[in-house]
Amino acid sequence: RDKGNKDSYILVQQSERNWSHWRMECCRLRSIKFGSFIPVRFQSIVEDKGEDSDSSSSHKINS
């Protein structure tokens, strides 16, 4: 009986993992459909951070 509960628990974990994966896929496809707003915004944030770190390192070299 305990083994059965463990099996069902594993099944629930797997289904939850699949659900989160499916949601991520859905969000990705949706963002592509709507012109990928989210990735572009996220990319620009990452690029801004990268530029900041580059400029700070170049300032250190100059000074």
PDB file of N, CA and C in Angstrom:
ATOM      1  N   ARG A   1       0.846  -1.203   0.000  1.00  0.00           N
ATOM      2  CA  ARG A   1       0.000   0.000   0.000  1.00  0.00           C
ATOM      3  C   ARG A   1       0.887   1.261   0.000  1.00  0.00           C
ATOM      4  N   ASP A   2       1.931   1.266   0.827  1.00  0.00           N
ATOM      5  CA  ASP A   2       2.823   2.423   0.825  1.00  0.00           C
ATOM      6  C   ASP A   2       3.474   2.602  -0.541  1.00  0.00           C
ATOM      7  N   LYS A   3       3.838   1.458  -1.143  1.00  0.00           N
ATOM      8  CA  LYS A   3       4.468   1.540  -2.465  1.00  0.00           C
ATOM      9  C   LYS A   3       3.517   2.188  -3.471  1.00  0.00           C
ATOM     10  N   GLY A   4       2.232   1.843  -3.361  1.00  0.00           N
ATOM     11  CA  GLY A   4       1.257   2.436  -4.276  1.00  0.00           C
ATOM     12  C   GLY A   4       1.197   3.947  -4.102  1.00  0.00           C
ATOM     13  N   ASN A   5       1.213   4.404  -2.841  1.00  0.00           N
ATOM     14  CA  ASN A   5       1.183   5.844  -2.597  1.00  0.00           C
ATOM     15  C   ASN A   5       2.414   6.512  -3.199  1.00  0.00           C
ATOM     16  N   LYS A   6       3.568   5.846  -3.044  1.00  0.00           N
ATOM     17  CA  LYS A   6       4.796   6.424  -3.587  1.00  0.00           C
ATOM     18  C   LYS A   6       4.700   6.535  -5.105  1.00  0.00           C
ATOM     19  N   ASP A   7       4.163   5.474  -5.746  1.00  0.00           N
ATOM     20  CA  ASP A   7       4.022   5.507  -7.205  1.00  0.00           C
ATOM     21  C   ASP A   7       3.124   6.667  -7.633  1.00  0.00           C
ATOM     22  N   SER A   8       2.005   6.828  -6.949  1.00  0.00           N
ATOM     23  CA  SER A   8       1.086   7.905  -7.323  1.00  0.00           C
ATOM     24  C   SER A   8       1.750   9.263  -7.085  1.00  0.00           C
ATOM     25  N   TYR A   9       2.544   9.365  -6.020  1.00  0.00           N
ATOM     26  CA  TYR A   9       3.242  10.622  -5.732  1.00  0.00           C
ATOM     27  C   TYR A   9       4.224  10.939  -6.853  1.00  0.00           C
ATOM     28  N   ILE A  10       4.961   9.911  -7.316  1.00  0.00           N
ATOM     29  CA  ILE A  10       5.897  10.113  -8.424  1.00  0.00           C
ATOM     30  C   ILE A  10       5.132  10.550  -9.671  1.00  0.00           C
ATOM     31  N   LEU A  11       3.978   9.916  -9.901  1.00  0.00           N
ATOM     32  CA  LEU A  11       3.168  10.290 -11.062  1.00  0.00           C
ATOM     33  C   LEU A  11       2.765  11.757 -10.973  1.00  0.00           C
ATOM     34  N   VAL A  12       2.362  12.190  -9.782  1.00  0.00           N
ATOM     35  CA  VAL A  12       1.960  13.587  -9.605  1.00  0.00           C
ATOM     36  C   VAL A  12       3.144  14.502  -9.885  1.00  0.00           C
ATOM     37  N   GLN A  13       4.321  14.149  -9.351  1.00  0.00           N
ATOM     38  CA  GLN A  13       5.508  14.977  -9.601  1.00  0.00           C
ATOM     39  C   GLN A  13       5.792  15.081 -11.091  1.00  0.00           C
ATOM     40  N   GLN A  14       5.737  13.943 -11.789  1.00  0.00           N
ATOM     41  CA  GLN A  14       6.006  13.950 -13.229  1.00  0.00           C
ATOM     42  C   GLN A  14       4.995  14.819 -13.965  1.00  0.00           C
ATOM     43  N   SER A  15       3.713  14.681 -13.599  1.00  0.00           N
ATOM     44  CA  SER A  15       2.683  15.458 -14.289  1.00  0.00           C
ATOM     45  C   SER A  15       2.897  16.945 -14.024  1.00  0.00           C
ATOM     46  N   GLU A  16       3.284  17.312 -12.799  1.00  0.00           N
ATOM     47  CA  GLU A  16       3.539  18.722 -12.495  1.00  0.00           C
ATOM     48  C   GLU A  16       4.715  19.231 -13.316  1.00  0.00           C
ATOM     49  N   ARG A  17       5.761  18.418 -13.429  1.00  0.00           N
ATOM     50  CA  ARG A  17       6.928  18.831 -14.208  1.00  0.00           C
ATOM     51  C   ARG A  17       6.534  19.014 -15.676  1.00  0.00           C
ATOM     52  N   ASN A  18       5.745  18.042 -16.197  1.00  0.00           N
ATOM     53  CA  ASN A  18       5.300  18.151 -17.586  1.00  0.00           C
ATOM     54  C   ASN A  18       4.439  19.394 -17.774  1.00  0.00           C
ATOM     55  N   TRP A  19       3.601  19.698 -16.772  1.00  0.00           N
ATOM     56  CA  TRP A  19       2.708  20.853 -16.869  1.00  0.00           C
ATOM     57  C   TRP A  19       3.517  22.136 -16.920  1.00  0.00           C
ATOM     58  N   SER A  20       4.514  22.270 -16.054  1.00  0.00           N
ATOM     59  CA  SER A  20       5.338  23.480 -16.062  1.00  0.00           C
ATOM     60  C   SER A  20       6.088  23.589 -17.381  1.00  0.00           C
ATOM     61  N   HIS A  21       6.585  22.452 -17.892  1.00  0.00           N
ATOM     62  CA  HIS A  21       7.290  22.461 -19.175  1.00  0.00           C
ATOM     63  C   HIS A  21       6.338  22.884 -20.285  1.00  0.00           C
ATOM     64  N   TRP A  22       5.104  22.350 -20.242  1.00  0.00           N
ATOM     65  CA  TRP A  22       4.116  22.697 -21.267  1.00  0.00           C
ATOM     66  C   TRP A  22       3.775  24.177 -21.191  1.00  0.00           C
ATOM     67  N   ARG A  23       3.668  24.708 -19.973  1.00  0.00           N
ATOM     68  CA  ARG A  23       3.354  26.132 -19.823  1.00  0.00           C
ATOM     69  C   ARG A  23       4.485  26.983 -20.387  1.00  0.00           C
ATOM     70  N   MET A  24       5.738  26.574 -20.121  1.00  0.00           N
ATOM     71  CA  MET A  24       6.870  27.318 -20.663  1.00  0.00           C
ATOM     72  C   MET A  24       6.830  27.299 -22.190  1.00  0.00           C
ATOM     73  N   GLU A  25       6.551  26.122 -22.765  1.00  0.00           N
ATOM     74  CA  GLU A  25       6.453  26.019 -24.223  1.00  0.00           C
ATOM     75  C   GLU A  25       5.343  26.935 -24.735  1.00  0.00           C
ATOM     76  N   CYS A  26       4.209  26.921 -24.034  1.00  0.00           N
ATOM     77  CA  CYS A  26       3.072  27.734 -24.466  1.00  0.00           C
ATOM     78  C   CYS A  26       3.451  29.212 -24.424  1.00  0.00           C
ATOM     79  N   CYS A  27       4.101  29.645 -23.358  1.00  0.00           N
ATOM     80  CA  CYS A  27       4.518  31.044 -23.243  1.00  0.00           C
ATOM     81  C   CYS A  27       5.491  31.390 -24.362  1.00  0.00           C
ATOM     82  N   ARG A  28       6.420  30.469 -24.649  1.00  0.00           N
ATOM     83  CA  ARG A  28       7.411  30.724 -25.697  1.00  0.00           C
ATOM     84  C   ARG A  28       6.711  30.885 -27.046  1.00  0.00           C
ATOM     85  N   LEU A  29       5.794  29.942 -27.347  1.00  0.00           N
ATOM     86  CA  LEU A  29       5.082  30.010 -28.622  1.00  0.00           C
ATOM     87  C   LEU A  29       4.226  31.270 -28.682  1.00  0.00           C
ATOM     88  N   ARG A  30       3.591  31.613 -27.569  1.00  0.00           N
ATOM     89  CA  ARG A  30       2.733  32.794 -27.543  1.00  0.00           C
ATOM     90  C   ARG A  30       3.573  34.047 -27.773  1.00  0.00           C
ATOM     91  N   SER A  31       4.746  34.117 -27.138  1.00  0.00           N
ATOM     92  CA  SER A  31       5.598  35.295 -27.308  1.00  0.00           C
ATOM     93  C   SER A  31       6.051  35.407 -28.756  1.00  0.00           C
ATOM     94  N   ILE A  32       6.320  34.256 -29.395  1.00  0.00           N
ATOM     95  CA  ILE A  32       6.701  34.283 -30.810  1.00  0.00           C
ATOM     96  C   ILE A  32       5.533  34.800 -31.642  1.00  0.00           C
ATOM     97  N   LYS A  33       4.319  34.353 -31.289  1.00  0.00           N
ATOM     98  CA  LYS A  33       3.133  34.745 -32.057  1.00  0.00           C
ATOM     99  C   LYS A  33       2.896  36.246 -31.928  1.00  0.00           C
ATOM    100  N   PHE A  34       3.145  36.811 -30.759  1.00  0.00           N
ATOM    101  CA  PHE A  34       2.871  38.227 -30.528  1.00  0.00           C
ATOM    102  C   PHE A  34       4.124  39.084 -30.719  1.00  0.00           C
ATOM    103  N   GLY A  35       5.064  38.602 -31.530  1.00  0.00           N
ATOM    104  CA  GLY A  35       6.238  39.419 -31.802  1.00  0.00           C
ATOM    105  C   GLY A  35       7.296  39.311 -30.719  1.00  0.00           C
ATOM    106  N   SER A  36       7.217  38.279 -29.910  1.00  0.00           N
ATOM    107  CA  SER A  36       8.226  37.998 -28.874  1.00  0.00           C
ATOM    108  C   SER A  36       8.556  39.252 -28.069  1.00  0.00           C
ATOM    109  N   PHE A  37       7.537  39.806 -27.385  1.00  0.00           N
ATOM    110  CA  PHE A  37       7.755  40.978 -26.537  1.00  0.00           C
ATOM    111  C   PHE A  37       8.685  40.641 -25.377  1.00  0.00           C
ATOM    112  N   ILE A  38       8.362  39.543 -24.674  1.00  0.00           N
ATOM    113  CA  ILE A  38       9.078  39.220 -23.440  1.00  0.00           C
ATOM    114  C   ILE A  38      10.560  38.970 -23.706  1.00  0.00           C
ATOM    115  N   PRO A  39      10.919  38.085 -24.658  1.00  0.00           N
ATOM    116  CA  PRO A  39      12.339  37.822 -24.893  1.00  0.00           C
ATOM    117  C   PRO A  39      13.091  39.083 -25.284  1.00  0.00           C
ATOM    118  N   VAL A  40      12.490  39.936 -26.103  1.00  0.00           N
ATOM    119  CA  VAL A  40      13.175  41.152 -26.539  1.00  0.00           C
ATOM    120  C   VAL A  40      13.458  42.039 -25.334  1.00  0.00           C
ATOM    121  N   ARG A  41      12.454  42.210 -24.481  1.00  0.00           N
ATOM    122  CA  ARG A  41      12.634  43.060 -23.302  1.00  0.00           C
ATOM    123  C   ARG A  41      13.718  42.468 -22.414  1.00  0.00           C
ATOM    124  N   PHE A  42      13.655  41.157 -22.208  1.00  0.00           N
ATOM    125  CA  PHE A  42      14.640  40.492 -21.359  1.00  0.00           C
ATOM    126  C   PHE A  42      16.023  40.624 -21.973  1.00  0.00           C
ATOM    127  N   GLN A  43      16.114  40.469 -23.282  1.00  0.00           N
ATOM    128  CA  GLN A  43      17.397  40.558 -23.968  1.00  0.00           C
ATOM    129  C   GLN A  43      17.980  41.956 -23.796  1.00  0.00           C
ATOM    130  N   SER A  44      17.150  42.982 -23.946  1.00  0.00           N
ATOM    131  CA  SER A  44      17.639  44.350 -23.820  1.00  0.00           C
ATOM    132  C   SER A  44      18.155  44.588 -22.405  1.00  0.00           C
ATOM    133  N   ILE A  45      17.467  44.020 -21.398  1.00  0.00           N
ATOM    134  CA  ILE A  45      17.927  44.170 -20.015  1.00  0.00           C
ATOM    135  C   ILE A  45      19.295  43.529 -19.863  1.00  0.00           C
ATOM    136  N   VAL A  46      19.448  42.332 -20.400  1.00  0.00           N
ATOM    137  CA  VAL A  46      20.730  41.633 -20.292  1.00  0.00           C
ATOM    138  C   VAL A  46      21.815  42.425 -21.002  1.00  0.00           C
ATOM    139  N   GLU A  47      21.503  42.959 -22.184  1.00  0.00           N
ATOM    140  CA  GLU A  47      22.488  43.725 -22.943  1.00  0.00           C
ATOM    141  C   GLU A  47      22.876  44.984 -22.172  1.00  0.00           C
ATOM    142  N   ASP A  48      21.895  45.648 -21.544  1.00  0.00           N
ATOM    143  CA  ASP A  48      22.209  46.841 -20.762  1.00  0.00           C
ATOM    144  C   ASP A  48      23.183  46.496 -19.650  1.00  0.00           C
ATOM    145  N   LYS A  49      22.911  45.395 -18.942  1.00  0.00           N
ATOM    146  CA  LYS A  49      23.808  44.987 -17.864  1.00  0.00           C
ATOM    147  C   LYS A  49      25.201  44.721 -18.416  1.00  0.00           C
ATOM    148  N   GLY A  50      25.267  44.046 -19.563  1.00  0.00           N
ATOM    149  CA  GLY A  50      26.560  43.740 -20.164  1.00  0.00           C
ATOM    150  C   GLY A  50      27.318  45.017 -20.497  1.00  0.00           C
ATOM    151  N   GLU A  51      26.617  46.004 -21.064  1.00  0.00           N
ATOM    152  CA  GLU A  51      27.275  47.259 -21.412  1.00  0.00           C
ATOM    153  C   GLU A  51      27.778  47.956 -20.156  1.00  0.00           C
ATOM    154  N   ASP A  52      26.978  47.923 -19.089  1.00  0.00           N
ATOM    155  CA  ASP A  52      27.396  48.568 -17.848  1.00  0.00           C
ATOM    156  C   ASP A  52      28.696  47.956 -17.341  1.00  0.00           C
ATOM    157  N   SER A  53      28.759  46.628 -17.335  1.00  0.00           N
ATOM    158  CA  SER A  53      29.957  45.969 -16.815  1.00  0.00           C
ATOM    159  C   SER A  53      31.147  46.299 -17.706  1.00  0.00           C
ATOM    160  N   ASP A  54      30.935  46.339 -19.024  1.00  0.00           N
ATOM    161  CA  ASP A  54      32.031  46.659 -19.937  1.00  0.00           C
ATOM    162  C   ASP A  54      32.536  48.077 -19.684  1.00  0.00           C
ATOM    163  N   SER A  55      31.625  49.041 -19.570  1.00  0.00           N
ATOM    164  CA  SER A  55      32.035  50.431 -19.398  1.00  0.00           C
ATOM    165  C   SER A  55      32.777  50.594 -18.070  1.00  0.00           C
ATOM    166  N   SER A  56      32.292  49.919 -17.019  1.00  0.00           N
ATOM    167  CA  SER A  56      32.951  50.059 -15.717  1.00  0.00           C
ATOM    168  C   SER A  56      34.362  49.495 -15.789  1.00  0.00           C
ATOM    169  N   SER A  57      34.541  48.367 -16.484  1.00  0.00           N
ATOM    170  CA  SER A  57      35.872  47.772 -16.576  1.00  0.00           C
ATOM    171  C   SER A  57      36.782  48.678 -17.398  1.00  0.00           C
ATOM    172  N   SER A  58      36.252  49.301 -18.464  1.00  0.00           N
ATOM    173  CA  SER A  58      37.075  50.179 -19.295  1.00  0.00           C
ATOM    174  C   SER A  58      37.457  51.420 -18.493  1.00  0.00           C
ATOM    175  N   HIS A  59      36.530  51.921 -17.646  1.00  0.00           N
ATOM    176  CA  HIS A  59      36.855  53.073 -16.804  1.00  0.00           C
ATOM    177  C   HIS A  59      38.028  52.736 -15.893  1.00  0.00           C
ATOM    178  N   LYS A  60      37.976  51.523 -15.320  1.00  0.00           N
ATOM    179  CA  LYS A  60      39.062  51.123 -14.427  1.00  0.00           C
ATOM    180  C   LYS A  60      40.386  51.112 -15.190  1.00  0.00           C
ATOM    181  N   ILE A  61      40.348  50.617 -16.423  1.00  0.00           N
ATOM    182  CA  ILE A  61      41.582  50.552 -17.217  1.00  0.00           C
ATOM    183  C   ILE A  61      42.074  51.974 -17.500  1.00  0.00           C
ATOM    184  N   ASN A  62      41.161  52.890 -17.841  1.00  0.00           N
ATOM    185  CA  ASN A  62      41.559  54.259 -18.164  1.00  0.00           C
ATOM    186  C   ASN A  62      42.165  54.945 -16.947  1.00  0.00           C
ATOM    187  N   SER A  63      41.577  54.723 -15.784  1.00  0.00           N
ATOM    188  CA  SER A  63      42.058  55.385 -14.570  1.00  0.00           C
ATOM    189  C   SER A  63      43.180  54.566 -13.947  1.00  0.00           C
TER     190      SER A  63
END
